[in-house]
Every structure is written in C-alpha cells, then in structure tokens.
GROMACS .gro file of C-alpha atoms in nm:
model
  349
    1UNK     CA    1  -4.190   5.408   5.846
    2UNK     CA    2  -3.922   5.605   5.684
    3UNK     CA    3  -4.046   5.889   5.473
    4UNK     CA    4  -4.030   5.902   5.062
    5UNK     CA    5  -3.751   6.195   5.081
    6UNK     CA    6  -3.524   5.917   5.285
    7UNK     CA    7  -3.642   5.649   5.011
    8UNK     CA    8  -3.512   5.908   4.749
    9UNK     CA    9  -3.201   5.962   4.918
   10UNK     CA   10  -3.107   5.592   4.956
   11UNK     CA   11  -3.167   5.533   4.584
   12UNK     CA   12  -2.898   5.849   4.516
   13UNK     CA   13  -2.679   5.733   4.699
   14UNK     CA   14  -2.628   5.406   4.592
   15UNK     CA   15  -2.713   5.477   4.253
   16UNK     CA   16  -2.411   5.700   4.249
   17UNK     CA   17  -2.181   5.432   4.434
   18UNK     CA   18  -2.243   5.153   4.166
   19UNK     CA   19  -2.210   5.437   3.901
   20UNK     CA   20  -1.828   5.455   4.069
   21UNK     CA   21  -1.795   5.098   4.067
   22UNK     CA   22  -1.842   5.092   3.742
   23UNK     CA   23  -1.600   5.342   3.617
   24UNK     CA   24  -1.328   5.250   3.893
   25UNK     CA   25  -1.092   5.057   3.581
   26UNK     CA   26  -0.781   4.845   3.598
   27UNK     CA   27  -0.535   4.958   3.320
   28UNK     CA   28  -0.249   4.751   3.149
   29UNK     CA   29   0.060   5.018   3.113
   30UNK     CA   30   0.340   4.865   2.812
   31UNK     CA   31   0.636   5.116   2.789
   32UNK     CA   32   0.828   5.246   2.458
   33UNK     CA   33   1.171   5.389   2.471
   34UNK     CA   34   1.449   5.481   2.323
   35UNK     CA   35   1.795   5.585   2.386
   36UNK     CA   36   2.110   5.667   2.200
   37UNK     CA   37   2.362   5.425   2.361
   38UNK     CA   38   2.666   5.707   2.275
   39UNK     CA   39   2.934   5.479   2.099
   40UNK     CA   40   2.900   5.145   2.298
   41UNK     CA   41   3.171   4.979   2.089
   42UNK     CA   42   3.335   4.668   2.160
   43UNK     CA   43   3.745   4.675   2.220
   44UNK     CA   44   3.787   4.506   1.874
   45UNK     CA   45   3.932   4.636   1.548
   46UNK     CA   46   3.691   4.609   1.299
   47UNK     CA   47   3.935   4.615   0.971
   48UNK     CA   48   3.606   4.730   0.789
   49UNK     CA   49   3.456   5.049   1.010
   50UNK     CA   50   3.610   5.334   1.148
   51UNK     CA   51   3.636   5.206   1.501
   52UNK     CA   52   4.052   5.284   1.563
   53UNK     CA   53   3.950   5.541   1.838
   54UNK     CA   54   3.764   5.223   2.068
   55UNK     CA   55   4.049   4.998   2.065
   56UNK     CA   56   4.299   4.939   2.342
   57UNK     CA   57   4.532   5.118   2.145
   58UNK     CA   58   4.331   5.409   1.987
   59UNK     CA   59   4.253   5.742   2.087
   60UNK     CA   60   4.005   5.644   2.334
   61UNK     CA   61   4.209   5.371   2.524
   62UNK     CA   62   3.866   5.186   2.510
   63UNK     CA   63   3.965   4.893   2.726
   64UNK     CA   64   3.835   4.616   2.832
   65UNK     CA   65   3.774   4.731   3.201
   66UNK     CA   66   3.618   5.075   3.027
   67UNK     CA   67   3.383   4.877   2.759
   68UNK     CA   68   3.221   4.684   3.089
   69UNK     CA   69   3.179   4.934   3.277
   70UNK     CA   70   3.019   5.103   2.985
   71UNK     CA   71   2.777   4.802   2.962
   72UNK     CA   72   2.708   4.844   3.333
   73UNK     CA   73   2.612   5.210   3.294
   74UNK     CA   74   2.340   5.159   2.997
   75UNK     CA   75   2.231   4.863   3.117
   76UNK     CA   76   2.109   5.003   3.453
   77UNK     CA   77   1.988   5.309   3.276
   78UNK     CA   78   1.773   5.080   3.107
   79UNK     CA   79   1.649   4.876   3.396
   80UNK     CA   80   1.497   5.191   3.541
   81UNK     CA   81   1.361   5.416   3.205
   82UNK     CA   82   0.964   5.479   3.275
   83UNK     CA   83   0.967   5.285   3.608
   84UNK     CA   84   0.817   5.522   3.842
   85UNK     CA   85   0.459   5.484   3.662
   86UNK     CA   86   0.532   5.114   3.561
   87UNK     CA   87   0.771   4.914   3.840
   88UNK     CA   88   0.961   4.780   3.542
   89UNK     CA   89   1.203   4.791   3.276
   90UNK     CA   90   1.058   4.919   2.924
   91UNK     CA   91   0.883   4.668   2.690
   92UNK     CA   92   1.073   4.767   2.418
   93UNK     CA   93   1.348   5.006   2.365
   94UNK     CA   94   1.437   5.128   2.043
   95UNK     CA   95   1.885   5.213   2.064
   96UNK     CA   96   2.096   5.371   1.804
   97UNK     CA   97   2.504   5.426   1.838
   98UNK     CA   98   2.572   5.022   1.906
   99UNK     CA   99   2.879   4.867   1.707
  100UNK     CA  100   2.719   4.512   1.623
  101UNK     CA  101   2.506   4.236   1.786
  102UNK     CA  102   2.728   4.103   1.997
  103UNK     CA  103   2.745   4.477   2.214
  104UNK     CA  104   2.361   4.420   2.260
  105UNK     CA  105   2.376   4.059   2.380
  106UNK     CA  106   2.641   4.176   2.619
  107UNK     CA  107   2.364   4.452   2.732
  108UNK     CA  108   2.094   4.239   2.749
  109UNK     CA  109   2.248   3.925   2.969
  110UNK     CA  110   2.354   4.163   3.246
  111UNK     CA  111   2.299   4.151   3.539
  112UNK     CA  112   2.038   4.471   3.569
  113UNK     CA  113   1.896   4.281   3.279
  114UNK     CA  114   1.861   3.922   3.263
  115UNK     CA  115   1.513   3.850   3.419
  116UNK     CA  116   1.404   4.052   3.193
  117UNK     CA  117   1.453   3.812   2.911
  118UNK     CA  118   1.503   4.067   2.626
  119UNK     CA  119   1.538   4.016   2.271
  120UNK     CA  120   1.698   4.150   1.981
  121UNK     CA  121   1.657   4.246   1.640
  122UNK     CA  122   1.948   4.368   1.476
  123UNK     CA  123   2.089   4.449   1.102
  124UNK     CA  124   2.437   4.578   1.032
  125UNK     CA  125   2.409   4.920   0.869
  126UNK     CA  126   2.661   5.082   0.638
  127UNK     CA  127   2.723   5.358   0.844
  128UNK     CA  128   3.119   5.425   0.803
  129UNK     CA  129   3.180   5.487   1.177
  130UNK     CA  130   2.978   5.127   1.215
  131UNK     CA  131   2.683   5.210   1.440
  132UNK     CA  132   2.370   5.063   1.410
  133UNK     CA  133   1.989   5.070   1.505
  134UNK     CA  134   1.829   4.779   1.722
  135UNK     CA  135   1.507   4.696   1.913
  136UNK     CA  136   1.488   4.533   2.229
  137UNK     CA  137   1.196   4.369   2.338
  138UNK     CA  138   1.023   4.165   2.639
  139UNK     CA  139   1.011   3.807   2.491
  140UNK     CA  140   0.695   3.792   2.720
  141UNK     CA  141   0.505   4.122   2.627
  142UNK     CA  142   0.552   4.144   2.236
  143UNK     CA  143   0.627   3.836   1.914
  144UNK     CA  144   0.793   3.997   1.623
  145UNK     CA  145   0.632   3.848   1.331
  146UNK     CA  146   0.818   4.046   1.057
  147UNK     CA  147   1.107   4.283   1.033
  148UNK     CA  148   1.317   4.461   0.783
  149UNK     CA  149   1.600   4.741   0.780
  150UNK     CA  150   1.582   5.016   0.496
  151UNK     CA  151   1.851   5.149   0.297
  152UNK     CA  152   1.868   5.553   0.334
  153UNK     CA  153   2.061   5.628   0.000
  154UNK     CA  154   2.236   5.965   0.009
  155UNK     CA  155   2.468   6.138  -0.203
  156UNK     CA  156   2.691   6.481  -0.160
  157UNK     CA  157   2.686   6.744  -0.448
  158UNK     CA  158   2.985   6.605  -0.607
  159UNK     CA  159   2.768   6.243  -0.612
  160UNK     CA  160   2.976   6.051  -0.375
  161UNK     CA  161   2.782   5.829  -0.186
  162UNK     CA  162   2.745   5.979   0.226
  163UNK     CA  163   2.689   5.629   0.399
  164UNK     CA  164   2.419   5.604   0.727
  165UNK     CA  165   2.178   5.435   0.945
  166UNK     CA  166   1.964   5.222   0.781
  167UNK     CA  167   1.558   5.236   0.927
  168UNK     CA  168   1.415   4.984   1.108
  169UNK     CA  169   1.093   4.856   1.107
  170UNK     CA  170   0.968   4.596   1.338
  171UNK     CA  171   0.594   4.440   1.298
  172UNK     CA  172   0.449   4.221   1.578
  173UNK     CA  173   0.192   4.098   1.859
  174UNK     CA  174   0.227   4.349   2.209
  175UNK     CA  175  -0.033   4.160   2.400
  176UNK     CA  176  -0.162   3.963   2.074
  177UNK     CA  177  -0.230   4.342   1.953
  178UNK     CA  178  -0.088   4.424   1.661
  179UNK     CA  179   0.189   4.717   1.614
  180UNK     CA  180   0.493   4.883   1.486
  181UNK     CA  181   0.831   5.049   1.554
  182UNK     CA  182   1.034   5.213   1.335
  183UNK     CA  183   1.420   5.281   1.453
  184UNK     CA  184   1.583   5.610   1.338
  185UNK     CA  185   1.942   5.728   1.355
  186UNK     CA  186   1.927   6.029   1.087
  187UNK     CA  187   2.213   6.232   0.977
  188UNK     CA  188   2.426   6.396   1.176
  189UNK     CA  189   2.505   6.780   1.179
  190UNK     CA  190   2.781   6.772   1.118
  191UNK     CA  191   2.911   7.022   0.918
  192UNK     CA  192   2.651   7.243   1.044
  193UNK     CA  193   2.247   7.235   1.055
  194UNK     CA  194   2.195   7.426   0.695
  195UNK     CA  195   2.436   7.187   0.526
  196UNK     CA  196   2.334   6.870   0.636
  197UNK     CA  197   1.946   6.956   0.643
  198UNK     CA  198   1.884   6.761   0.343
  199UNK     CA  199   2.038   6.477   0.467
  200UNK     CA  200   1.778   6.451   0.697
  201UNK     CA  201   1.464   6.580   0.439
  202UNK     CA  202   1.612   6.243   0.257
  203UNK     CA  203   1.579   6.057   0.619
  204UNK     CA  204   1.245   6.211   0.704
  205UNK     CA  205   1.086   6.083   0.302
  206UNK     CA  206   1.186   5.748   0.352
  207UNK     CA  207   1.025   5.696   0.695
  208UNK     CA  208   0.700   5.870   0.533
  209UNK     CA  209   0.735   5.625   0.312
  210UNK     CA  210   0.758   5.313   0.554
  211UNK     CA  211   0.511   5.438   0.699
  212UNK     CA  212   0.270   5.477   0.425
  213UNK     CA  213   0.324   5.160   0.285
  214UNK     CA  214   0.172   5.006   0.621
  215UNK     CA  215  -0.055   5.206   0.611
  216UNK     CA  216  -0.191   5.134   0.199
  217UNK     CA  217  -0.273   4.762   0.363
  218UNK     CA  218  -0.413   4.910   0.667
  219UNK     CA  219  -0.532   5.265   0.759
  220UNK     CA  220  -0.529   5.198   1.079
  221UNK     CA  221  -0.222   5.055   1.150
  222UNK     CA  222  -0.105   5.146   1.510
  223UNK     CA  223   0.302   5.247   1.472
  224UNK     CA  224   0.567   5.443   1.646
  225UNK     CA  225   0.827   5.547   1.498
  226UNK     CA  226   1.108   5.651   1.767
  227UNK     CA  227   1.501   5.765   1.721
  228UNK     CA  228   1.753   6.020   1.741
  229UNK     CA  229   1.657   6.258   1.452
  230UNK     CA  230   1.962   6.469   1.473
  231UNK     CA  231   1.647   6.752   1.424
  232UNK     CA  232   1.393   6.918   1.705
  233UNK     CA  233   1.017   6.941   1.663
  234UNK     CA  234   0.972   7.174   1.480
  235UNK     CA  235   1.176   7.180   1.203
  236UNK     CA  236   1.121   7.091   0.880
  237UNK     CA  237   1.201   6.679   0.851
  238UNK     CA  238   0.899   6.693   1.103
  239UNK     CA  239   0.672   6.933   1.019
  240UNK     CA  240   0.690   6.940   0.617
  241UNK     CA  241   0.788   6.603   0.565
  242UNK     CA  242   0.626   6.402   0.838
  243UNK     CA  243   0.329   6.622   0.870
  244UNK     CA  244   0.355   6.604   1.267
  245UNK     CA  245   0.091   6.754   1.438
  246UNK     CA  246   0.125   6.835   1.860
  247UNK     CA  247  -0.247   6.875   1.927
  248UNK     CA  248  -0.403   6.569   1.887
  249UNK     CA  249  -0.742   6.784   1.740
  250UNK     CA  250  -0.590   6.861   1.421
  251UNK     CA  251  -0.484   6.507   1.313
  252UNK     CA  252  -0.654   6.408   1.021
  253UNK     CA  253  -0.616   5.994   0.874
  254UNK     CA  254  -0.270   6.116   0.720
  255UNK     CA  255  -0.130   6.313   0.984
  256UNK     CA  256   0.102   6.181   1.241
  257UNK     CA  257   0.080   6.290   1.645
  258UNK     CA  258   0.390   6.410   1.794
  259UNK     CA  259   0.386   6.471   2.202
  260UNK     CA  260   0.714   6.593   2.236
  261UNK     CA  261   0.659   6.924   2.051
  262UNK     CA  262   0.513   7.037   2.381
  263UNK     CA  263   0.772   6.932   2.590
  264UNK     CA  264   1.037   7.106   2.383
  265UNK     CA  265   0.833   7.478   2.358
  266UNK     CA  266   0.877   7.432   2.762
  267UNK     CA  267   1.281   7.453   2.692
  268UNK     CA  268   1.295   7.030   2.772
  269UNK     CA  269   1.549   6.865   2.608
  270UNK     CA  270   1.761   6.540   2.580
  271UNK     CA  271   2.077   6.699   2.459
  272UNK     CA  272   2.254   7.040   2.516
  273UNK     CA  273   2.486   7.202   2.334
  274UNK     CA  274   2.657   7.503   2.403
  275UNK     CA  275   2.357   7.659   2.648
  276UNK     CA  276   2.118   7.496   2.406
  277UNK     CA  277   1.887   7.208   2.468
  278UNK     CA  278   1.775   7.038   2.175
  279UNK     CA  279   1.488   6.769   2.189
  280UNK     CA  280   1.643   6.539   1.917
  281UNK     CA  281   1.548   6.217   2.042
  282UNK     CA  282   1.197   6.174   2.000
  283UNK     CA  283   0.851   5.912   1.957
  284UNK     CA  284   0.582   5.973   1.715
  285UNK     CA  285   0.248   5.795   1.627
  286UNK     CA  286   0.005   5.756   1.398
  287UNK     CA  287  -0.376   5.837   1.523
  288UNK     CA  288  -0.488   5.521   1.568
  289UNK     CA  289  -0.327   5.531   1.900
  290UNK     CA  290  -0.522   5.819   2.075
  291UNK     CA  291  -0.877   5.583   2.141
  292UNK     CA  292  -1.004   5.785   2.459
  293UNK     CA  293  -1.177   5.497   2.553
  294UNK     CA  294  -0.857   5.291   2.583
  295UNK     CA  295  -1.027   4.942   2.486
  296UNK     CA  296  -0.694   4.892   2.334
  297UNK     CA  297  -0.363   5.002   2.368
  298UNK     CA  298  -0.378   5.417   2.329
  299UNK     CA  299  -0.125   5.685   2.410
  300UNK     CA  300  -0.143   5.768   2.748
  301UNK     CA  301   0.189   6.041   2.877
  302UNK     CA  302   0.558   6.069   2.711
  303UNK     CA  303   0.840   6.201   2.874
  304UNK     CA  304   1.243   6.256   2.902
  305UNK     CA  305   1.399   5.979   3.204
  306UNK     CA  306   1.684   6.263   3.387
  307UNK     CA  307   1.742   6.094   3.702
  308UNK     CA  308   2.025   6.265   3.879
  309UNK     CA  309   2.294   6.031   3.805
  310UNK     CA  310   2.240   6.097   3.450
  311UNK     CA  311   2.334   6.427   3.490
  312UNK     CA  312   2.697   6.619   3.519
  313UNK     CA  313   2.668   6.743   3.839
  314UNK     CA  314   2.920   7.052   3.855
  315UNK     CA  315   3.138   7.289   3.620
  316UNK     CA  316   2.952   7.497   3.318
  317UNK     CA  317   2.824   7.110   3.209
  318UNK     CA  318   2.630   7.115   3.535
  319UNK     CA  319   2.269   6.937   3.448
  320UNK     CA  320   2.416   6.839   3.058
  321UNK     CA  321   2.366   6.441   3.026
  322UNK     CA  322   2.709   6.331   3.151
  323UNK     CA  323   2.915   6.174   2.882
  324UNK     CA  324   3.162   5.859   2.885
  325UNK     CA  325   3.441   6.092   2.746
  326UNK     CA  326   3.398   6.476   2.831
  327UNK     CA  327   3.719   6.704   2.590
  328UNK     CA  328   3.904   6.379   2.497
  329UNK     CA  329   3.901   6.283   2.853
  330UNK     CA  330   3.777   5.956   3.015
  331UNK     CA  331   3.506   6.043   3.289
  332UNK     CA  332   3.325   5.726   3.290
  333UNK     CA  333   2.919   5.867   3.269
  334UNK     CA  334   2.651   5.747   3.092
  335UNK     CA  335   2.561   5.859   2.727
  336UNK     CA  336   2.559   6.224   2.608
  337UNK     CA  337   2.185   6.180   2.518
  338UNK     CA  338   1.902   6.122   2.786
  339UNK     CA  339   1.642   5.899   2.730
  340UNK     CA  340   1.295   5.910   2.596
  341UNK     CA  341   0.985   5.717   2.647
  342UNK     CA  342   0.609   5.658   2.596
  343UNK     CA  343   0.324   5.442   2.803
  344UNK     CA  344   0.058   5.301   2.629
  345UNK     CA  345  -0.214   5.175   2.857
  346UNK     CA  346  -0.574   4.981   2.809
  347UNK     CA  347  -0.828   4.866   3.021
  348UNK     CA  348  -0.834   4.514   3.107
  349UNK     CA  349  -1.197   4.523   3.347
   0.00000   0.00000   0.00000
C-alpha cells in the first residue's frame, strides 16, 4: 500500500502540472509600423507642387523604370517589417514622404503585397514639396470607422505662412477592439535644429491636442500615435509638450509611454547623419495599452527593422540606411530612414 509521503508527492506533482496547464497561453500578436517612404513620387508633373526634380526630365531623371523599381524596393520592405516574431506583413503601417494616392495603390497591389489586401486612407496635405501622410491597413484585421487629417498652421517671423504635413488620425475596430493612430510628418530641420524647433513645439501641441480630445470622451482610449518627428526622444516636442514618459512606472492618466527612449540612450537609431544616429521615427501610446494581464490588446516589444539589405554596405556610409539617390547620384536603395514598429499581443485561451 503506498505510503502517505508517496500520496503527498503525487498530489505535488500534478498539482503543479495543471497549475502549468493553466498558465501555458495562446497570444494574438497585431503589428504597428511605420516608415518614411523617402520621396516615392510618381514620374508626373504636378503643375501645383514642387515635384520638377521626379520627372523624366528633372534633376532626378525619375523615370519610369526608376519609379517601379522604387515601388519594388518599399513594397518588399514592407512585406517583411516585424516578421520574425509575427510570419507576416504589419497590420497597419503608418508612411509619410508619398506624392498622392495613386503612389500608394501602386504599393499596395504589388506583387510582395497583394494577398495582403491592404487599404488606404489618404488626404492631400499642403505641404509645398507635395508629400503626404497615409495609413495602411489589413482589410481583415482592423474597420476604420472614422478618420480625419488636421491642419498644422505655421507661420515664419515675418508671418508668411510655412506650409506642412497635415496629422492624421484614424479611429477603428483591430479585432472588434477599439483604437487609434495618429500619422506624423513634423517639420523638417532644415535650416538647422534651433531654428526650426518651434516648428515642431507647434507640431508636438496639436497632436496633444488630438489626442486629448479623444481622450475628454474617453480616458481610456487606447491610441498610437507613430511618424517621423524630425526630433529624438528626448527633446523637447516630446518631453515638454507630449509629456512622454520611458518607464512605464511613472505614467500617470495624462502621461503618454514612449519605448523608444530606451532604444535611443543605447546609440539605436533610424537615421544617421554625419556619424550621428538620430531616432526620429518613432511610436508612442497612451497607458491604456500596458494591461499586464493582456486580456486585450497591450504593448508587448518595439523595435527598429535593419535587415542587411537595408543597409549601405561599404564606403564611410557603411551601415547608414541606403538611400535611392546618394550626392545627386542614382544608386537605386531603399529609403534613407529605417523602419519602426510595435506588437501588440492578447490572450485568446
């Protein structure tokens, strides 16, 4: 008859098996991106923008043979951002530097990108050179259900009007959850960092703004907002503005969470310039998405996509993103910005 100390044992044991059982979780993954598309311009001349330089003709020599071998590049760039943790193109992917809706259609019914049955939402912006913002999303992962593009009114000292990116803000259903994306292109540097800073102040107080009128109708509002920022971190758009916090501890219900700040203090980057790398390109949430217990869909890792091929592979560039043009000269690479990207994950058992 066995003894009570084997009874005991037995009972451990499988008490501690089902207690495995039970945590053991299946997890749905949904990735965010974003990535500045670096000029993708049709070969058209828009009488209206500054687009001379991508023509035939121009400065560029943008031809047609160029401009589809342009939509090759990003469009397999895209196929693969985030894929080693989720087997698949991202869910949605915020892009900035595209000339109108007809370069994003043209992206989206490639080849690399077809089954994936994107979709689009698109305004023209104002911007002088003629780039916009856009969202792409899986028709089968996320319903828009509203969407609007806001002005971002500047002015120089002498009160002429500096025309920009409008903001985008998409509302819909990922998974019958609801959430949001805001789409940034801020103001350049041109000009220099000091001297355009308040460009980007201006930038930074109108997406606090979008983002705080969600938030009046509901505090808990999950939303990303995602871009190029033309600013890193830790300067001020971000951290006296925006009120983004990088340790998820000190967020309070007004403060904003802001992963990349860590990867940047490491020396990461998405852009270099001049033995610099800057982290402009960046995604920020509000709290709502840091549940721990991941019943819904939570923050779970954020990183910078630098495959190989995205990078120049020799000369002082060596490990820069590798451009389309490189000194006014054609070299055919990718964008001069790498990609960025979230997961959000939730348990489905």
């Amino acid at each position: 008859m066995p003894s009570m100390k084997l009874y005991l044992f037995y009972f451990l044991l499988f008490s501690q098996m089902g207690l495995i059982a039970q945590e053991a979780a299946s997890y749905q993954i949904r990735t965010v991106a974003f990535y500045n598309l670096e000029n993708l311009f049709d070969t058209k001349n828009d009488t209206l923008i500054f687009d001379d330089d991508r023509t035939p003709t121009g400065k560029d020599h943008w031809t047609e043979e160029r401009y589809i071998e342009k939509i090759t590049q990003m469009s397999k760039v895209i196929s693969e951002i985030g894929s080693s943790e989720n087997k698949t193109a991202p869910d949605i992917i915020g892009v900035c530097e595209v000339e109108n809706l007809s370069v994003l259609q043209d992206l989206v019914h490639h080849s690399n990108l077809l089954q994936t049955n994107y979709g689009i939402i698109h305004f023209d912006s104002p911007d002088e050179r003629g780039i916009d913002v856009a969202l792409l999303y899986k028709k089968d992962a996320f319903i828009p259900v509203n969407f609007n593009s806001h002005r971002l009114l500047l002015f120089d000292l002498a009160g002429k009007r500096n025309y920009t990116r409008d903001q985008l803000i998409v509302e819909g259903l990922l998974d019958n959850e609801k959430i949001y994306f805001l789409v940034n292109h801020w103001p350049s540097r041109s000009g220099g960092e000091a001297r355009s800073r308040p460009y980007r102040l201006e930038a930074a107080k109108l997406n606090k703004r979008i983002i705080d009128s969600v938030r009046r109708q509901d505090i808990n509002a999950k939303i990303i907002s995602m871009g190029d920022f033309n600013d890193d971190p830790i300067d001020p758009s971000f951290k006296k503005i925006l009120n983004v916090q990088k340790n998820y501890k000190n967020l309070d219900s007004l403060s904003l969470y802001g992963p990349m700040e860590k990867l940047f203090r490491k020396g990461k980057g998405s852009l270099a310039y001049r033995d610099k790398w800057n982290l402009f390109d960046q995604l920020y949430m509000t709290y709502s998405l840091l549940d721990k217990q991941k019943q819904t869909y939570s923050y779970w890792k954020v990183g910078i996509f630098t495959p190989s091929y995205l990078m120049d592979p020799k000369g002082k560039y060596k490990g820069y993103p590798l451009r389309t043009y490189a000194g006014g000269s054609y070299i055919g690479g990718y964008s001069d910005h790498f990609p960025v990207f979230l997961h959000l994950i939730k348990k489905v058992n």
